Amino acid sequence: MKEFLSLGMVAVIALGGVVLFPAQTQARGILDQTAPSWGINQWINLPKGVESLDIGDYKGKVIYFYGFQSWCPGCHRTGFPTLKEVMKHFKGDEAVAFVAVQTTFEGFSANGFTQAKKTAARYDLKIPVGQSGEAGNPSEFMRRYRSGGTPWTVIIGPDGTVRYNDFHITTKEAIALMTHLKTKSE
């Protein structure tokens, strides 16, 4: 699934020792670039009175953005469990935000908005969950962020810069990076 240009590990930050993150391929993703608009118009779990969300609604926050497809085995095996653990770690932290979006690029009948809602309910997600992509119109988010499929994680710093944009990230890696980004902005 994932293409690696390097199988080595890249040291990213030091928090009580060196924390290692897998090297990210430059063929995909927009690492270290300003996060563009998400281009999503179907949502559930939005705050009362809000009809849509975008990157600008989270200015100054560290954002964990999780892209999935309802039929994706890797999403259920690793992506959602990681999302849930990271959410648990940062519960109540106003400097951090979580968003999940079904980024459909294939299997449109199995990965529609109805399935996204069912998947959100399955994982008891109380965060905003959106739908990007439908038959004849693949995910706009995937095009803008140059994602390579699902599960796909994007971590955006408080300055609006993409700091992680790749396939799987472990809970430990995500927490370390997000803590670093949050602390750096304080």
mmCIF file of C-alpha atoms in Angstrom:
data_model
loop_
_atom_site.group_PDB
_atom_site.id
_atom_site.type_symbol
_atom_site.label_atom_id
_atom_site.label_comp_id
_atom_site.label_asym_id
_atom_site.label_seq_id
_atom_site.Cartn_x
_atom_site.Cartn_y
_atom_site.Cartn_z
ATOM 1 C CA MET A 1 0.000 0.000 0.000
ATOM 2 C CA LYS A 2 2.548 2.580 1.017
ATOM 3 C CA GLU A 3 5.470 3.460 -1.166
ATOM 4 C CA PHE A 4 8.660 4.305 0.670
ATOM 5 C CA LEU A 5 11.476 6.243 -0.905
ATOM 6 C CA SER A 6 13.475 5.388 2.166
ATOM 7 C CA LEU A 7 12.955 2.562 4.598
ATOM 8 C CA GLY A 8 15.089 4.355 7.166
ATOM 9 C CA MET A 9 13.755 6.326 10.082
ATOM 10 C CA VAL A 10 13.915 10.079 10.344
ATOM 11 C CA ALA A 11 14.378 11.737 13.724
ATOM 12 C CA VAL A 12 11.866 14.561 13.990
ATOM 13 C CA ILE A 13 11.778 15.846 17.549
ATOM 14 C CA ALA A 14 13.332 15.193 20.924
ATOM 15 C CA LEU A 15 11.145 14.911 23.994
ATOM 16 C CA GLY A 16 13.077 13.167 26.706
ATOM 17 C CA GLY A 17 15.042 11.358 24.013
ATOM 18 C CA VAL A 18 14.769 11.070 20.259
ATOM 19 C CA VAL A 19 11.339 10.295 18.892
ATOM 20 C CA LEU A 20 11.452 8.627 15.491
ATOM 21 C CA PHE A 21 8.909 8.972 12.717
ATOM 22 C CA PRO A 22 8.827 6.930 9.525
ATOM 23 C CA ALA A 23 10.321 8.717 6.551
ATOM 24 C CA GLN A 24 7.551 10.175 4.429
ATOM 25 C CA THR A 25 7.492 9.817 0.690
ATOM 26 C CA GLN A 26 7.583 13.102 -1.196
ATOM 27 C CA ALA A 27 5.607 11.599 -4.096
ATOM 28 C CA ARG A 28 2.467 12.128 -2.028
ATOM 29 C CA GLY A 29 1.355 14.608 0.537
ATOM 30 C CA ILE A 30 2.047 18.290 1.024
ATOM 31 C CA LEU A 31 4.370 18.160 4.007
ATOM 32 C CA ASP A 32 5.591 21.556 5.250
ATOM 33 C CA GLN A 33 3.146 23.441 3.016
ATOM 34 C CA THR A 34 0.268 25.678 4.085
ATOM 35 C CA ALA A 35 -2.850 23.571 4.553
ATOM 36 C CA PRO A 36 -5.389 24.344 1.803
ATOM 37 C CA SER A 37 -9.152 24.469 2.145
ATOM 38 C CA TRP A 38 -10.672 21.010 2.634
ATOM 39 C CA GLY A 39 -13.417 21.316 0.001
ATOM 40 C CA ILE A 40 -15.961 19.284 1.989
ATOM 41 C CA ASN A 41 -19.663 20.115 2.054
ATOM 42 C CA GLN A 42 -21.350 17.127 3.745
ATOM 43 C CA TRP A 43 -20.940 16.889 7.526
ATOM 44 C CA ILE A 44 -22.352 15.323 10.675
ATOM 45 C CA ASN A 45 -21.593 16.157 14.311
ATOM 46 C CA LEU A 46 -21.141 19.857 13.681
ATOM 47 C CA PRO A 47 -21.605 22.353 16.498
ATOM 48 C CA LYS A 48 -25.136 23.729 16.768
ATOM 49 C CA GLY A 49 -25.823 26.382 14.125
ATOM 50 C CA VAL A 50 -22.784 25.444 12.017
ATOM 51 C CA GLU A 51 -23.424 24.055 8.526
ATOM 52 C CA SER A 52 -19.880 23.490 7.274
ATOM 53 C CA LEU A 53 -16.273 23.491 8.437
ATOM 54 C CA ASP A 54 -12.931 24.297 6.912
ATOM 55 C CA ILE A 55 -9.320 24.821 7.914
ATOM 56 C CA GLY A 56 -9.915 28.459 8.908
ATOM 57 C CA ASP A 57 -12.357 27.396 11.623
ATOM 58 C CA TYR A 58 -9.442 25.886 13.557
ATOM 59 C CA LYS A 59 -6.951 28.743 13.386
ATOM 60 C CA GLY A 60 -4.313 28.448 16.120
ATOM 61 C CA LYS A 61 -5.090 24.798 16.921
ATOM 62 C CA VAL A 62 -3.253 21.579 16.239
ATOM 63 C CA ILE A 63 -5.533 19.558 13.944
ATOM 64 C CA TYR A 64 -5.588 15.773 13.601
ATOM 65 C CA PHE A 65 -7.389 15.099 10.326
ATOM 66 C CA TYR A 66 -8.222 11.462 9.588
ATOM 67 C CA GLY A 67 -9.216 10.310 6.072
ATOM 68 C CA PHE A 68 -10.949 6.937 5.785
ATOM 69 C CA GLN A 69 -13.212 4.788 3.648
ATOM 70 C CA SER A 70 -15.905 2.676 5.278
ATOM 71 C CA TRP A 71 -14.783 -0.453 3.439
ATOM 72 C CA CYS A 72 -11.055 0.017 4.156
ATOM 73 C CA PRO A 73 -9.666 -2.825 6.326
ATOM 74 C CA GLY A 74 -6.592 -0.784 7.334
ATOM 75 C CA CYS A 75 -8.840 2.039 8.491
ATOM 76 C CA HIS A 76 -10.624 -0.295 10.898
ATOM 77 C CA ARG A 77 -7.529 -2.250 11.920
ATOM 78 C CA THR A 78 -5.185 0.693 12.637
ATOM 79 C CA GLY A 79 -6.586 4.090 11.643
ATOM 80 C CA PHE A 80 -9.674 4.295 13.837
ATOM 81 C CA PRO A 81 -7.980 2.720 16.891
ATOM 82 C CA THR A 82 -5.146 5.265 16.575
ATOM 83 C CA LEU A 83 -7.624 8.129 16.170
ATOM 84 C CA LYS A 84 -9.561 7.013 19.266
ATOM 85 C CA GLU A 85 -6.409 6.692 21.415
ATOM 86 C CA VAL A 86 -5.056 10.073 20.352
ATOM 87 C CA MET A 87 -8.468 11.644 21.017
ATOM 88 C CA LYS A 88 -8.514 10.048 24.461
ATOM 89 C CA HIS A 89 -5.052 11.444 25.236
ATOM 90 C CA PHE A 90 -6.042 15.015 24.293
ATOM 91 C CA LYS A 91 -9.600 14.886 25.678
ATOM 92 C CA GLY A 92 -10.655 18.343 26.847
ATOM 93 C CA ASP A 93 -7.572 20.046 25.377
ATOM 94 C CA GLU A 94 -8.862 23.198 23.664
ATOM 95 C CA ALA A 95 -5.586 23.611 21.715
ATOM 96 C CA VAL A 96 -6.257 20.413 19.732
ATOM 97 C CA ALA A 97 -9.030 19.567 17.249
ATOM 98 C CA PHE A 98 -10.057 16.323 15.547
ATOM 99 C CA VAL A 99 -11.827 15.898 12.217
ATOM 100 C CA ALA A 100 -12.584 12.715 10.253
ATOM 101 C CA VAL A 101 -13.633 12.584 6.611
ATOM 102 C CA GLN A 102 -14.498 9.728 4.330
ATOM 103 C CA THR A 103 -12.287 10.405 1.327
ATOM 104 C CA THR A 104 -13.930 8.364 -1.397
ATOM 105 C CA PHE A 105 -11.974 7.674 -4.557
ATOM 106 C CA GLU A 106 -13.331 4.194 -5.370
ATOM 107 C CA GLY A 107 -16.179 1.931 -4.289
ATOM 108 C CA PHE A 108 -18.585 4.842 -4.345
ATOM 109 C CA SER A 109 -21.651 2.752 -3.505
ATOM 110 C CA ALA A 110 -19.925 1.318 -0.423
ATOM 111 C CA ASN A 111 -18.293 4.577 0.698
ATOM 112 C CA GLY A 112 -21.071 7.159 0.547
ATOM 113 C CA PHE A 113 -22.309 9.627 3.139
ATOM 114 C CA THR A 114 -24.749 7.089 4.631
ATOM 115 C CA GLN A 115 -21.863 4.676 5.250
ATOM 116 C CA ALA A 116 -19.730 7.488 6.701
ATOM 117 C CA LYS A 117 -22.485 8.192 9.235
ATOM 118 C CA LYS A 118 -22.712 4.489 10.136
ATOM 119 C CA THR A 119 -18.933 4.264 10.532
ATOM 120 C CA ALA A 120 -18.924 7.348 12.774
ATOM 121 C CA ALA A 121 -21.627 5.742 14.921
ATOM 122 C CA ARG A 122 -19.713 2.437 15.052
ATOM 123 C CA TYR A 123 -16.711 4.232 16.562
ATOM 124 C CA ASP A 124 -18.842 6.581 18.677
ATOM 125 C CA LEU A 125 -17.202 9.602 17.073
ATOM 126 C CA LYS A 126 -18.489 12.873 18.508
ATOM 127 C CA ILE A 127 -16.134 14.895 16.308
ATOM 128 C CA PRO A 128 -17.057 16.448 12.951
ATOM 129 C CA VAL A 129 -17.220 13.739 10.276
ATOM 130 C CA GLY A 130 -17.520 14.645 6.622
ATOM 131 C CA GLN A 131 -17.805 13.099 3.188
ATOM 132 C CA SER A 132 -15.512 14.021 0.302
ATOM 133 C CA GLY A 133 -16.101 12.267 -3.002
ATOM 134 C CA GLU A 134 -18.883 10.602 -4.931
ATOM 135 C CA ALA A 135 -19.296 8.769 -8.217
ATOM 136 C CA GLY A 136 -17.941 10.929 -11.019
ATOM 137 C CA ASN A 137 -16.357 13.331 -8.515
ATOM 138 C CA PRO A 138 -13.567 11.695 -6.471
ATOM 139 C CA SER A 139 -12.480 13.273 -3.189
ATOM 140 C CA GLU A 140 -11.478 16.918 -3.527
ATOM 141 C CA PHE A 141 -9.643 16.667 -0.204
ATOM 142 C CA MET A 142 -7.445 13.894 -1.596
ATOM 143 C CA ARG A 143 -6.528 16.015 -4.601
ATOM 144 C CA ARG A 144 -5.701 19.083 -2.525
ATOM 145 C CA TYR A 145 -3.641 17.180 0.055
ATOM 146 C CA ARG A 146 -2.196 14.699 -2.465
ATOM 147 C CA SER A 147 -3.156 11.742 -0.298
ATOM 148 C CA GLY A 148 -2.396 8.260 -1.499
ATOM 149 C CA GLY A 149 -5.472 6.436 -0.250
ATOM 150 C CA THR A 150 -6.764 5.378 3.146
ATOM 151 C CA PRO A 151 -6.191 5.369 6.021
ATOM 152 C CA TRP A 152 -4.598 8.803 5.661
ATOM 153 C CA THR A 153 -3.610 11.123 8.504
ATOM 154 C CA VAL A 154 -2.845 14.819 8.285
ATOM 155 C CA ILE A 155 -1.547 16.744 11.287
ATOM 156 C CA ILE A 156 -1.641 20.501 10.893
ATOM 157 C CA GLY A 157 0.233 22.846 13.223
ATOM 158 C CA PRO A 158 -1.310 25.916 14.853
ATOM 159 C CA ASP A 159 0.341 28.066 12.163
ATOM 160 C CA GLY A 160 -1.650 26.230 9.446
ATOM 161 C CA THR A 161 1.335 24.258 8.126
ATOM 162 C CA VAL A 162 1.000 20.544 7.349
ATOM 163 C CA ARG A 163 3.406 18.721 9.676
ATOM 164 C CA TYR A 164 2.377 15.124 8.914
ATOM 165 C CA ASN A 165 0.612 13.915 5.778
ATOM 166 C CA ASP A 166 0.912 10.195 5.125
ATOM 167 C CA PHE A 167 -0.467 6.726 5.686
ATOM 168 C CA HIS A 168 -0.309 5.137 9.145
ATOM 169 C CA ILE A 169 1.009 6.995 12.164
ATOM 170 C CA THR A 170 1.253 5.287 15.530
ATOM 171 C CA THR A 171 -0.496 6.647 18.601
ATOM 172 C CA LYS A 172 2.843 7.395 20.240
ATOM 173 C CA GLU A 173 4.147 9.256 17.172
ATOM 174 C CA ALA A 174 0.960 11.311 16.804
ATOM 175 C CA ILE A 175 0.864 12.282 20.487
ATOM 176 C CA ALA A 176 4.552 13.253 20.486
ATOM 177 C CA LEU A 177 4.241 15.371 17.342
ATOM 178 C CA MET A 178 1.005 17.052 18.422
ATOM 179 C CA THR A 179 2.372 17.788 21.895
ATOM 180 C CA HIS A 180 5.476 19.305 20.338
ATOM 181 C CA LEU A 181 3.431 21.473 17.958
ATOM 182 C CA LYS A 182 1.082 22.563 20.734
ATOM 183 C CA THR A 183 3.921 23.404 23.135
ATOM 184 C CA LYS A 184 5.868 25.238 20.445
ATOM 185 C CA SER A 185 2.932 27.597 19.850
ATOM 186 C CA GLU A 186 2.316 28.450 23.523
#
